[in-house]
Amino acid sequence: MIALVNEAISQLVERLRAGDSRALGRAVSIVESSTGTGAAVQLLEACFPLAGHSVKIGITGAPGAGKSTLVDRLARQYRDAGKTVGVVAVDPSSPFSGGAILGDRIRFQGFAQDAGFYARSMATRGALGGLAKATADVATVIAASGKDLLFIETVGVGQDEVDIMRLADITLVVLTPGMGDDVQGLKAGILEIADIFVVNKSDREGADRLEAELRELMSLTNHPTEVEWKPEVVKTVAATGVGVAELLQASVKFQKWLSCDQRLEVRRAKQWEYRLMEMLRAELLREIRDSGLRESELKMLASQIAARAVNPYRLIPEFLAGMRSGASGTNV
Amino acid sequence: MIALVNEAISQLVERLRAGDSRALGRAVSIVESSTGTGAAVQLLEACFPLAGHSVKIGITGAPGAGKSTLVDRLARQYRDAGKTVGVVAVDPSSPFSGGAILGDRIRFQGFAQDAGFYARSMATRGALGGLAKATADVATVIAASGKDLLFIETVGVGQDEVDIMRLADITLVVLTPGMGDDVQGLKAGILEIADIFVVNKSDREGADRLEAELRELMSLTNHPTEVEWKPEVVKTVAATGVGVAELLQASVKFQKWLSCDQRLEVRRAKQWEYRLMEMLRAELLREIRDSGLRESELKMLASQIAARAVNPYRLIPEFLAGMRSGASGTNV
């Protein structure tokens, strides 16, 4: 754990705000590795007011869909247009945690020495209080450095990933033809968060069919949050760059739409309703663990409950009462 | 809210334990409609020690896969074999809440006046603290009435449903050919909880292909929790009863396997590790709401956060401190 006094934190925030990539990297490490500690909370509190400028673009899709290549291409185009860019990449299925950093060095080598670019892969193992919370925190810190665009890239499986996409102002859902990765796979909450569908690897067989299926789906479905916006479908071949300019155009078009009639503000407010409850839950879970319910005790209790030797309906109120009275080491 | 004194609750539990279906129905209504109240907690506490006898069979699958018909068929067979049967049916997508009860009367009319059978559809709207928690509570009460088998039937979409399946001793995953409902749709956590795959409507085209795909998947995958058990694949036509006897056999075979080497105990203990944390989370969320974070306040706060007028990283610790000090009506 990294201990920092108040003054050191405000200096760190000043430096990352001024564009110092090393300070930014250090701040990200603090919030990522010391979730819930005083230093992390102070840092996030200081970063939050600075974090409103970035347009957050979420990118989700199955492993192998080409999300990374798309993000690299889009980031390159934005950099060439003079915009600063940040990236948070989350791969919960990756067996490597430390390894992710090496992966970044290889992946983003085209941006070496570029002070207007910063990328971070999430070391997700053991993220206390949930992957979505950790990603949100890292995004807040990178956004506080003033990046114009912030890409949030994650694998689109499970509730955690849907939650992560709730951070984004714009969400791109990446599909590919022929991977069994058809519209049926979109059931679990992804459909309602997609603003733009990307049919990547569109030089493969089945791209036209997939595009047609998506368009048909769009015509059948009311986008639940904004009925006026029908998600566009854009075909790309990220490996060669085909369609990336069109994707960027679609993204800019959506940004324009979002900037009218308070739509961005309404969207962010809706997201915060959800995120605030999630932050409370994550913090409470952390407190539960801190207040004595360690892994080994949890296992022992679970066995006793399974054997009906402990009654969970009696245990829970007792445990919470103990937590509230602040009795440390409450032996539940 | 239904107010009951301690004595009335213990009488109610005595009656439901003795097989009184009206008392059981009343108890289920209390836990379902009064989550977290003193009466509901007392009732659950009294029911829990009695609830270990039931074998809980979870059934999940897409809407229209034929889960209800399968449950009816299996329930009939178990009843004919002299076993008592309970059913909890959860349909989060149903637009009706009160209507579910009428639906039950039509659906289970073959069991009318049968004291060895009890079914309840969950009115899921507004289930405070989560659908999984509410389902678990209702299951506990029905199990306390001593039913030999307890079916838990739910739509297999989303995290809530995966959580519900964590209640079951045996999990059946129902698929149908030709609904785009292929093995690709199994990604989101369902695969690892399936003990038996049911290919229902197997008189339709594509049933053999689906069966082959499932078997191939089984040969590729290690079932994460019990490497020794490879989920069986059983073909049925629930509408006519074809294959239902084989499904029951497969279920009994799995039950036998589960009863050896403490496997059931180990499985239930693992489930309780998860469920205990979930119960704590649900209870804490309820307390958050009770302690002043009402819907309207949450919306207002979310708007202020979106406008960066309120800092969530400062708000959360303040709110939790307020909760702990027991200051009612804390104005966050």
XYZ file of C-alpha atoms in Angstrom:
664
model
C 0.000 0.000 0.000
C 1.217 3.454 -0.869
C 0.905 6.010 1.880
C 0.619 9.607 0.791
C -0.028 12.722 2.774
C -2.675 15.190 1.600
C -0.109 17.529 0.142
C 1.534 14.802 -1.915
C -1.853 13.872 -3.374
C -2.716 17.406 -4.416
C 0.734 17.718 -6.019
C 0.185 14.461 -7.883
C -3.180 15.694 -9.141
C -1.625 19.028 -10.216
C 1.016 17.179 -12.195
C -1.340 14.766 -13.916
C -3.649 17.641 -14.738
C -0.722 19.450 -16.358
C -0.169 16.474 -18.671
C 2.574 14.576 -16.818
C 2.130 10.960 -17.945
C 4.307 9.565 -15.184
C 2.152 11.262 -12.526
C -0.945 9.930 -14.279
C 0.473 6.408 -14.278
C 1.286 6.636 -10.609
C -2.193 7.937 -9.737
C -3.831 5.127 -11.705
C -1.707 2.596 -9.828
C -2.782 4.062 -6.508
C -6.521 3.832 -7.186
C -6.154 0.434 -8.801
C -4.046 -1.225 -6.145
C -5.289 0.516 -3.006
C -9.073 0.598 -3.511
C -10.870 2.028 -0.531
C -7.765 3.295 1.248
C -7.550 6.895 2.337
C -5.066 7.761 -0.420
C -7.220 6.264 -3.179
C -10.384 7.962 -1.941
C -8.654 11.344 -1.620
C -7.160 11.011 -5.056
C -10.511 10.143 -6.622
C -12.203 12.958 -4.765
C -9.622 15.385 -6.183
C -9.860 13.931 -9.701
C -13.644 13.824 -9.952
C -14.289 17.552 -10.522
C -11.700 17.534 -13.347
C -13.082 14.462 -15.085
C -16.114 15.913 -16.881
C -14.339 17.008 -20.065
C -13.577 13.604 -21.625
C -15.998 12.026 -24.063
C -16.085 8.398 -22.956
C -16.394 5.840 -25.745
C -17.163 2.304 -24.605
C -16.245 -0.615 -26.872
C -17.500 -4.087 -26.153
C -17.673 -7.399 -27.989
C -16.569 -11.026 -27.804
C -12.895 -11.954 -27.492
C -11.315 -11.960 -30.939
C -13.829 -9.514 -32.409
C -11.031 -7.027 -33.041
C -11.818 -4.455 -30.353
C -8.167 -3.674 -29.625
C -7.318 -3.083 -33.272
C -10.380 -0.858 -33.663
C -9.451 1.181 -30.590
C -5.891 1.584 -31.885
C -7.185 2.767 -35.278
C -9.703 5.188 -33.777
C -7.140 6.507 -31.292
C -4.690 7.106 -34.161
C -7.304 9.074 -36.122
C -8.229 11.205 -33.121
C -4.541 11.867 -32.357
C -3.936 12.854 -35.986
C -6.824 15.314 -35.622
C -5.085 16.840 -32.611
C -7.259 15.291 -29.891
C -5.728 13.772 -26.776
C -6.702 10.179 -26.068
C -6.852 7.821 -23.086
C -7.622 4.084 -23.084
C -8.770 1.739 -20.308
C -8.717 -1.875 -21.490
C -10.383 -4.545 -19.367
C -9.993 -8.238 -20.056
C -11.402 -10.216 -17.145
C -10.658 -13.488 -18.899
C -6.951 -12.789 -19.220
C -4.901 -15.164 -17.090
C -2.219 -12.512 -16.765
C -2.400 -9.572 -14.449
C 1.107 -8.178 -14.338
C 1.515 -9.320 -17.914
C -1.053 -6.828 -19.109
C 1.443 -4.012 -18.787
C 3.908 -5.721 -21.105
C 1.007 -6.343 -23.506
C 0.303 -2.600 -23.495
C 3.890 -1.802 -24.404
C 3.635 -4.005 -27.465
C 0.120 -3.026 -28.350
C 0.473 0.719 -28.104
C 4.034 1.074 -29.374
C 2.762 3.357 -32.159
C 2.059 5.886 -29.410
C 5.430 5.682 -27.677
C 6.650 9.039 -26.368
C 3.274 10.601 -27.231
C 2.317 12.802 -24.283
C -1.205 13.186 -25.688
C -1.892 9.475 -25.319
C -2.215 7.261 -22.249
C -3.340 3.619 -22.059
C -3.902 1.281 -19.150
C -4.881 -2.370 -19.058
C -6.734 -3.398 -15.958
C -5.145 -6.018 -13.765
C -8.504 -7.382 -12.749
C -7.574 -10.229 -10.483
C -8.698 -9.585 -6.966
C -10.304 -6.244 -7.760
C -11.995 -5.701 -4.415
C -15.542 -4.459 -4.728
C -15.983 -5.344 -8.349
C -14.445 -4.865 -11.713
C -16.930 -2.167 -12.724
C -16.003 -0.022 -9.724
C -12.259 -0.410 -10.369
C -12.703 0.494 -14.033
C -14.793 3.539 -13.152
C -12.109 4.731 -10.746
C -9.291 4.349 -13.280
C -11.429 6.113 -15.906
C -12.007 9.021 -13.501
C -8.269 9.476 -12.985
C -7.409 9.318 -16.697
C -10.261 11.702 -17.529
C -8.945 14.112 -14.899
C -5.758 14.417 -16.948
C -7.887 16.249 -19.484
C -7.944 13.725 -22.352
C -10.467 14.717 -25.025
C -11.435 11.122 -25.711
C -11.395 8.199 -23.315
C -11.876 4.702 -24.700
C -13.179 2.015 -22.355
C -12.663 -1.403 -23.895
C -14.068 -4.594 -22.383
C -15.246 -8.096 -23.201
C -19.005 -8.063 -23.539
C -19.928 -10.956 -21.307
C -21.728 -10.884 -18.013
C -23.205 -8.258 -15.770
C -19.893 -6.684 -14.825
C -19.285 -5.773 -18.451
C -22.756 -4.329 -18.896
C -22.031 -2.243 -15.795
C -18.734 -1.055 -17.266
C -20.511 0.112 -20.389
C -22.710 2.250 -18.128
C -19.668 4.498 -17.732
C -19.606 5.422 -21.401
C -21.183 8.372 -23.180
C -21.169 6.377 -26.413
C -21.185 2.605 -26.663
C -19.933 0.666 -29.673
C -20.815 -3.027 -29.818
C -18.434 -4.980 -32.059
C -19.624 -8.121 -33.826
C -18.021 -10.303 -36.461
C -19.606 -12.538 -39.087
C -19.339 -16.275 -38.817
C -18.259 -16.610 -35.188
C -21.687 -17.772 -34.123
C -21.567 -14.243 -32.849
C -24.944 -13.323 -34.238
C -27.724 -11.130 -32.966
C -28.947 -13.913 -30.682
C -25.846 -13.417 -28.607
C -26.964 -9.879 -27.849
C -29.715 -10.858 -25.463
C -28.080 -10.100 -22.156
C -28.422 -6.346 -21.810
C -25.973 -5.359 -24.556
C -28.680 -4.434 -27.024
C -30.077 -1.701 -24.849
C -26.703 -0.042 -24.336
C -25.521 -0.068 -27.982
C -25.394 3.290 -29.756
C -23.460 2.025 -32.767
C -23.008 -1.531 -34.007
C -19.699 -2.338 -35.675
C -19.568 -5.317 -38.023
C -15.811 -5.884 -37.979
C -13.907 -8.319 -40.213
C -16.556 -7.409 -42.745
C -14.498 -8.870 -45.585
C -15.545 -12.272 -44.281
C -18.503 -14.254 -45.481
C -21.733 -13.462 -43.707
C -21.034 -9.765 -43.070
C -23.982 -8.634 -45.193
C -26.301 -11.086 -43.485
C -25.162 -9.937 -40.037
C -25.635 -6.308 -41.062
C -29.123 -7.095 -42.358
C -30.009 -8.934 -39.147
C -28.888 -5.979 -37.072
C -30.878 -3.531 -39.181
C -33.930 -5.738 -38.881
C -33.439 -5.956 -35.135
C -33.207 -2.160 -34.984
C -36.446 -1.807 -36.893
C -38.189 -4.163 -34.465
C -36.814 -2.752 -31.256
C -37.314 0.520 -29.567
C -34.035 1.603 -28.083
C -35.280 1.798 -24.527
C -33.469 4.887 -23.278
C -33.620 7.155 -26.320
C -36.389 6.195 -28.649
C -35.289 8.824 -31.156
C -31.898 7.259 -31.821
C -31.733 4.082 -33.878
C -28.235 2.619 -33.492
C -26.264 2.798 -36.731
C -24.537 -0.228 -38.206
C -21.026 0.359 -39.576
C -18.916 -2.240 -41.403
C -15.162 -2.223 -40.816
C -12.011 -4.221 -41.402
C -9.932 -2.934 -38.540
C -6.818 -4.831 -39.644
C -6.596 -2.816 -42.856
C -8.387 0.317 -41.678
C -11.365 -0.060 -44.019
C -14.458 1.627 -42.600
C -12.692 3.207 -39.622
C -13.204 6.725 -40.988
C -16.926 5.942 -41.397
C -17.039 4.615 -37.844
C -15.464 7.796 -36.578
C -18.022 9.803 -38.552
C -20.879 7.778 -37.051
C -19.400 8.357 -33.623
C -19.115 12.107 -34.192
C -22.682 12.180 -35.520
C -23.886 10.453 -32.372
C -21.870 12.856 -30.221
C -23.608 15.767 -31.934
C -27.018 14.203 -31.372
C -26.097 13.606 -27.746
C -25.028 17.211 -27.216
C -28.504 18.538 -28.080
C -31.495 18.888 -25.767
C -29.513 18.005 -22.640
C -29.293 14.401 -23.837
C -25.754 13.863 -22.541
C -26.684 15.327 -19.164
C -29.801 13.148 -18.934
C -27.816 10.056 -19.903
C -25.050 10.741 -17.413
C -27.597 11.415 -14.655
C -29.312 8.086 -15.370
C -25.962 6.336 -15.256
C -25.133 7.973 -11.956
C -28.365 6.744 -10.399
C -27.104 3.272 -11.068
C -23.439 3.921 -10.342
C -24.115 5.620 -7.030
C -25.963 2.553 -5.754
C -23.154 0.376 -7.107
C -20.538 2.483 -5.320
C -22.468 2.146 -2.088
C -22.750 -1.614 -2.540
C -19.054 -1.970 -3.332
C -18.070 0.111 -0.323
C -20.393 -1.809 1.982
C -19.036 -5.137 0.782
C -15.527 -3.896 1.448
C -16.568 -2.906 4.945
C -18.122 -6.320 5.533
C -14.842 -7.976 4.613
C -12.833 -5.504 6.683
C -15.049 -5.969 9.717
C -14.133 -9.577 10.166
C -15.804 -11.693 7.529
C -12.622 -13.039 6.019
C -12.478 -15.689 3.334
C -11.756 -18.529 5.763
C -14.554 -17.503 8.117
C -16.968 -17.186 5.217
C -16.130 -20.738 4.109
C -16.588 -22.093 7.625
C -19.911 -20.303 8.063
C -21.136 -21.497 4.672
C -20.410 -25.120 5.653
C -22.229 -24.680 8.926
C -25.217 -23.138 7.181
C -25.269 -25.951 4.611
C -25.360 -28.402 7.551
C -28.132 -26.245 9.116
C -25.987 -25.771 12.224
C -26.048 -21.993 11.711
C -29.183 -20.083 10.772
C -28.396 -17.359 8.204
C -31.630 -15.521 8.942
C -30.443 -15.056 12.527
C -26.811 -14.481 11.554
C -27.327 -11.562 9.171
C -29.056 -9.139 11.581
C -26.560 -10.047 14.313
C -23.638 -9.465 11.984
C -24.969 -6.116 10.781
C -25.690 -4.995 14.332
C -22.103 -5.896 15.199
C -20.806 -3.936 12.214
C -22.820 -0.899 13.186
C -21.709 -0.931 16.787
C -18.178 -0.899 15.385
C -17.127 -3.941 17.404
C -14.006 -4.911 15.529
C -13.353 -8.613 15.062
C -17.019 -9.429 15.598
C -17.065 -13.176 15.765
C -20.038 -14.046 13.623
C -47.806 -5.073 5.956
C -48.907 -8.003 8.017
C -48.181 -7.736 11.715
C -47.838 -10.972 13.599
C -46.800 -11.635 17.148
C -44.174 -14.292 17.859
C -46.749 -16.808 18.925
C -48.771 -16.402 15.761
C -45.645 -17.036 13.699
C -44.711 -20.212 15.512
C -48.310 -21.423 15.100
C -48.175 -20.636 11.402
C -44.901 -22.569 11.053
C -46.380 -25.513 13.000
C -49.347 -25.608 10.648
C -47.343 -25.377 7.430
C -44.979 -28.032 8.723
C -47.979 -30.294 9.345
C -48.952 -29.968 5.684
C -51.569 -27.201 5.863
C -51.459 -25.626 2.380
C -53.386 -22.521 3.451
C -50.847 -21.819 6.190
C -48.048 -22.376 3.671
C -49.646 -19.942 1.244
C -49.999 -17.344 3.943
C -46.378 -17.746 5.051
C -45.139 -17.397 1.467
C -47.153 -14.205 1.084
C -45.630 -12.781 4.239
C -42.018 -13.333 3.169
C -42.756 -12.218 -0.360
C -44.618 -9.029 0.421
C -42.915 -7.960 3.635
C -39.226 -8.578 2.904
C -37.025 -7.422 5.717
C -39.826 -6.785 8.199
C -39.694 -8.380 11.618
C -42.446 -10.862 10.740
C -40.721 -12.024 7.530
C -37.339 -12.406 9.225
C -38.835 -14.352 12.166
C -40.738 -16.591 9.820
C -37.651 -17.346 7.729
C -35.605 -17.952 10.842
C -38.191 -20.489 12.005
C -38.447 -22.133 8.575
C -34.731 -22.439 7.860
C -33.958 -25.402 10.166
C -36.859 -27.338 8.611
C -35.861 -26.648 5.020
C -32.988 -29.111 4.525
C -35.064 -32.101 3.440
C -36.189 -30.927 -0.010
C -34.174 -31.802 -3.088
C -34.151 -28.558 -5.049
C -34.305 -28.932 -8.829
C -33.607 -25.753 -10.790
C -34.940 -25.435 -14.336
C -33.799 -22.632 -16.581
C -34.024 -21.789 -20.278
C -35.271 -19.151 -22.700
C -38.932 -18.099 -22.758
C -40.911 -20.579 -24.838
C -38.461 -23.428 -24.307
C -41.175 -25.424 -22.541
C -39.937 -25.198 -18.951
C -43.435 -24.995 -17.446
C -44.678 -28.047 -19.314
C -41.574 -29.983 -18.289
C -42.025 -29.020 -14.644
C -45.677 -30.060 -14.772
C -44.727 -33.424 -16.295
C -41.927 -34.077 -13.812
C -44.103 -32.986 -10.887
C -46.834 -35.391 -12.040
C -44.372 -38.288 -12.201
C -42.982 -37.542 -8.753
C -46.501 -37.235 -7.318
C -47.487 -40.547 -8.903
C -44.443 -42.069 -7.197
C -45.727 -40.792 -3.858
C -43.338 -37.861 -3.476
C -44.563 -34.461 -2.346
C -43.726 -31.563 -4.660
C -43.349 -27.790 -4.453
C -42.786 -25.317 -7.305
C -41.444 -21.754 -7.350
C -41.831 -20.196 -10.793
C -40.075 -16.924 -11.569
C -40.740 -14.934 -14.698
C -39.103 -11.541 -14.430
C -40.247 -10.594 -17.911
C -43.916 -11.105 -17.135
C -45.833 -7.834 -17.224
C -48.306 -9.232 -14.717
C -47.697 -9.513 -11.038
C -51.055 -10.173 -9.485
C -51.985 -12.002 -12.644
C -49.463 -14.707 -11.947
C -51.733 -16.239 -9.340
C -54.552 -16.686 -11.834
C -52.005 -18.190 -14.232
C -51.089 -20.742 -11.574
C -54.681 -21.783 -11.130
C -54.930 -22.549 -14.835
C -51.491 -24.056 -15.125
C -51.605 -26.354 -12.152
C -55.247 -27.357 -12.298
C -54.206 -31.009 -12.599
C -53.023 -30.699 -8.999
C -56.175 -29.101 -7.584
C -57.045 -30.355 -4.104
C -53.718 -32.207 -3.910
C -52.299 -31.553 -0.441
C -48.945 -33.015 -1.521
C -48.429 -30.284 -4.097
C -47.874 -26.554 -3.745
C -46.929 -24.027 -6.455
C -46.166 -20.322 -6.327
C -45.390 -17.867 -9.082
C -43.241 -14.977 -8.005
C -44.695 -11.524 -8.317
C -41.308 -10.039 -9.066
C -42.124 -6.385 -9.553
C -40.550 -4.288 -6.885
C -38.874 -7.202 -5.129
C -36.766 -5.174 -2.741
C -33.210 -6.396 -2.456
C -33.256 -8.521 -5.562
C -35.152 -11.266 -7.244
C -32.665 -13.954 -6.206
C -33.126 -13.115 -2.525
C -36.923 -13.145 -2.792
C -36.869 -16.487 -4.599
C -34.536 -17.979 -2.005
C -36.847 -16.853 0.791
C -39.951 -18.324 -0.825
C -38.052 -21.562 -1.522
C -37.035 -21.759 2.158
C -40.654 -21.485 3.290
C -41.949 -24.085 0.820
C -39.095 -26.453 1.688
C -39.961 -26.061 5.378
C -43.337 -27.609 4.632
C -41.419 -30.836 4.037
C -41.852 -31.254 0.274
C -39.610 -34.027 -1.061
C -38.934 -32.169 -4.295
C -38.846 -28.434 -4.873
C -38.725 -27.142 -8.444
C -37.303 -23.687 -9.039
C -38.175 -22.491 -12.520
C -36.787 -19.322 -14.065
C -35.894 -17.625 -17.328
C -32.210 -18.128 -17.985
C -31.165 -14.587 -18.778
C -28.978 -12.297 -16.767
C -27.112 -12.467 -13.504
C -30.227 -12.643 -11.316
C -31.200 -15.914 -12.968
C -27.723 -17.389 -12.594
C -27.966 -16.448 -8.911
C -31.347 -18.139 -8.607
C -29.893 -21.335 -10.033
C -27.329 -21.211 -7.214
C -30.199 -22.269 -4.912
C -30.630 -25.596 -6.665
C -29.120 -28.971 -5.834
C -29.613 -30.029 -9.457
C -29.833 -27.685 -12.418
C -31.537 -28.538 -15.689
C -30.879 -26.239 -18.638
C -33.611 -26.454 -21.263
C -32.807 -25.726 -24.908
C -34.833 -26.119 -28.077
C -33.688 -26.656 -31.653
C -34.127 -23.947 -34.236
C -34.778 -20.984 -31.978
C -31.284 -19.627 -32.521
C -31.083 -21.028 -29.052
C -27.835 -22.848 -29.694
C -24.815 -23.527 -27.557
C -23.464 -20.030 -28.268
C -26.266 -18.659 -26.159
C -24.897 -20.542 -23.161
C -21.932 -18.284 -22.613
C -23.116 -16.226 -19.705
C -22.537 -18.497 -16.726
C -25.251 -21.048 -17.503
C -22.812 -23.650 -18.782
C -21.021 -23.950 -15.496
C -24.211 -24.485 -13.512
C -25.835 -27.109 -15.800
C -25.995 -30.652 -14.473
C -28.334 -31.935 -17.155
C -29.122 -30.451 -20.567
C -32.645 -30.959 -21.855
C -33.231 -30.703 -25.600
C -36.965 -30.092 -25.543
C -39.263 -30.018 -28.601
C -36.881 -32.636 -29.916
C -39.345 -33.660 -32.625
C -38.334 -30.473 -34.410
C -35.639 -30.186 -37.033
C -32.190 -29.583 -35.660
C -32.599 -31.548 -32.423
C -29.871 -34.031 -33.328
C -27.500 -31.242 -34.309
C -28.153 -29.409 -31.031
C -27.612 -32.632 -29.081
C -24.341 -33.257 -30.946
C -23.182 -29.680 -30.290
C -23.889 -30.064 -26.595
C -22.035 -33.370 -26.415
C -19.085 -31.845 -28.213
C -19.133 -28.901 -25.844
C -19.147 -31.323 -22.901
C -16.140 -33.159 -24.297
C -14.245 -29.882 -24.639
C -15.141 -28.375 -21.306
C -14.283 -29.362 -17.819
C -17.305 -28.804 -15.654
C -15.651 -26.372 -13.285
C -17.126 -27.442 -9.977
C -17.218 -31.218 -10.305
C -14.797 -32.460 -12.907
C -16.065 -36.009 -12.479
C -19.593 -35.233 -13.662
C -20.162 -34.605 -17.356
C -23.653 -33.133 -17.773
C -25.989 -35.538 -19.541
C -28.042 -34.511 -22.556
C -31.660 -35.733 -22.594
C -34.110 -35.246 -25.478
C -37.757 -34.604 -24.622
C -41.062 -33.533 -26.124
C -42.708 -32.158 -23.018
C -46.024 -31.531 -24.773
C -46.521 -35.270 -25.376
C -44.435 -36.592 -22.495
C -41.772 -38.219 -24.687
C -38.437 -38.470 -22.870
C -39.764 -37.235 -19.527
C -39.228 -40.627 -17.867
C -35.627 -40.602 -19.171
C -35.167 -37.089 -17.825
C -36.412 -38.199 -14.434
C -34.000 -41.135 -14.563
C -31.099 -38.830 -15.416
C -32.129 -36.593 -12.541
C -32.273 -39.521 -10.101
C -28.895 -40.739 -11.370
C -27.411 -37.321 -10.710
C -29.027 -37.226 -7.256
C -27.351 -40.542 -6.448
C -23.989 -39.263 -7.627
C -24.514 -36.109 -5.575
C -25.332 -38.088 -2.427
C -21.904 -39.797 -2.427
C -18.643 -38.505 -0.996
C -20.278 -35.466 0.656
C -20.835 -33.920 -2.780
C -24.211 -32.423 -1.899
C -22.809 -30.944 1.307
C -19.812 -29.485 -0.531
C -22.064 -28.027 -3.218
C -24.480 -26.487 -0.729
C -21.588 -25.049 1.279
C -20.161 -23.419 -1.864
C -23.557 -22.004 -2.680
C -23.903 -20.609 0.820
C -20.578 -18.794 0.545
C -22.086 -16.897 -2.312
C -25.603 -16.613 -0.914
C -24.459 -15.324 2.455
C -22.647 -12.422 0.807
C -25.712 -11.823 -1.363
C -27.983 -11.774 1.700
C -25.702 -9.250 3.342
C -25.681 -7.096 0.229
C -29.455 -7.254 -0.117
C -29.961 -6.358 3.523
C -27.495 -3.474 3.330
C -29.153 -2.085 0.213
C -32.491 -2.237 2.009
C -30.993 -0.329 4.911
C -29.565 2.291 2.543
C -33.007 2.865 1.107
C -34.609 2.900 4.537
C -32.085 5.360 5.885
C -33.134 8.119 3.581
C -31.916 7.441 0.056
C -35.308 7.394 -1.540
C -35.902 7.170 -5.279
C -36.473 10.905 -5.706
C -33.368 11.808 -3.720
C -31.307 9.322 -5.686
C -32.456 10.918 -8.943
C -31.644 14.397 -7.693
C -28.217 13.357 -6.466
C -27.467 11.589 -9.738
C -28.263 14.777 -11.685
C -26.037 16.805 -9.410
C -23.199 14.312 -9.784
C -23.604 14.293 -13.563
C -23.288 18.096 -13.453
C -20.250 17.671 -11.156
C -21.976 19.750 -8.498
C -21.783 16.863 -6.043
C -18.680 14.706 -5.617
C -19.638 11.021 -5.217
C -16.247 10.154 -3.744
C -16.962 12.555 -0.898
C -20.653 11.668 -0.676
C -20.275 7.909 -0.137
C -18.149 7.990 3.034
C -20.349 10.758 4.457
C -23.483 8.810 3.712
C -22.135 5.618 5.255
C -20.934 7.467 8.339
C -24.437 8.916 8.671
C -25.963 5.460 8.328
C -23.677 4.043 10.986
C -24.355 6.799 13.468
C -28.018 5.924 13.008
C -28.990 9.503 12.204
C -32.366 8.956 10.607
C -33.246 11.108 7.627
C -29.576 11.839 6.930
C -29.694 14.444 4.245
C -27.066 13.242 1.804
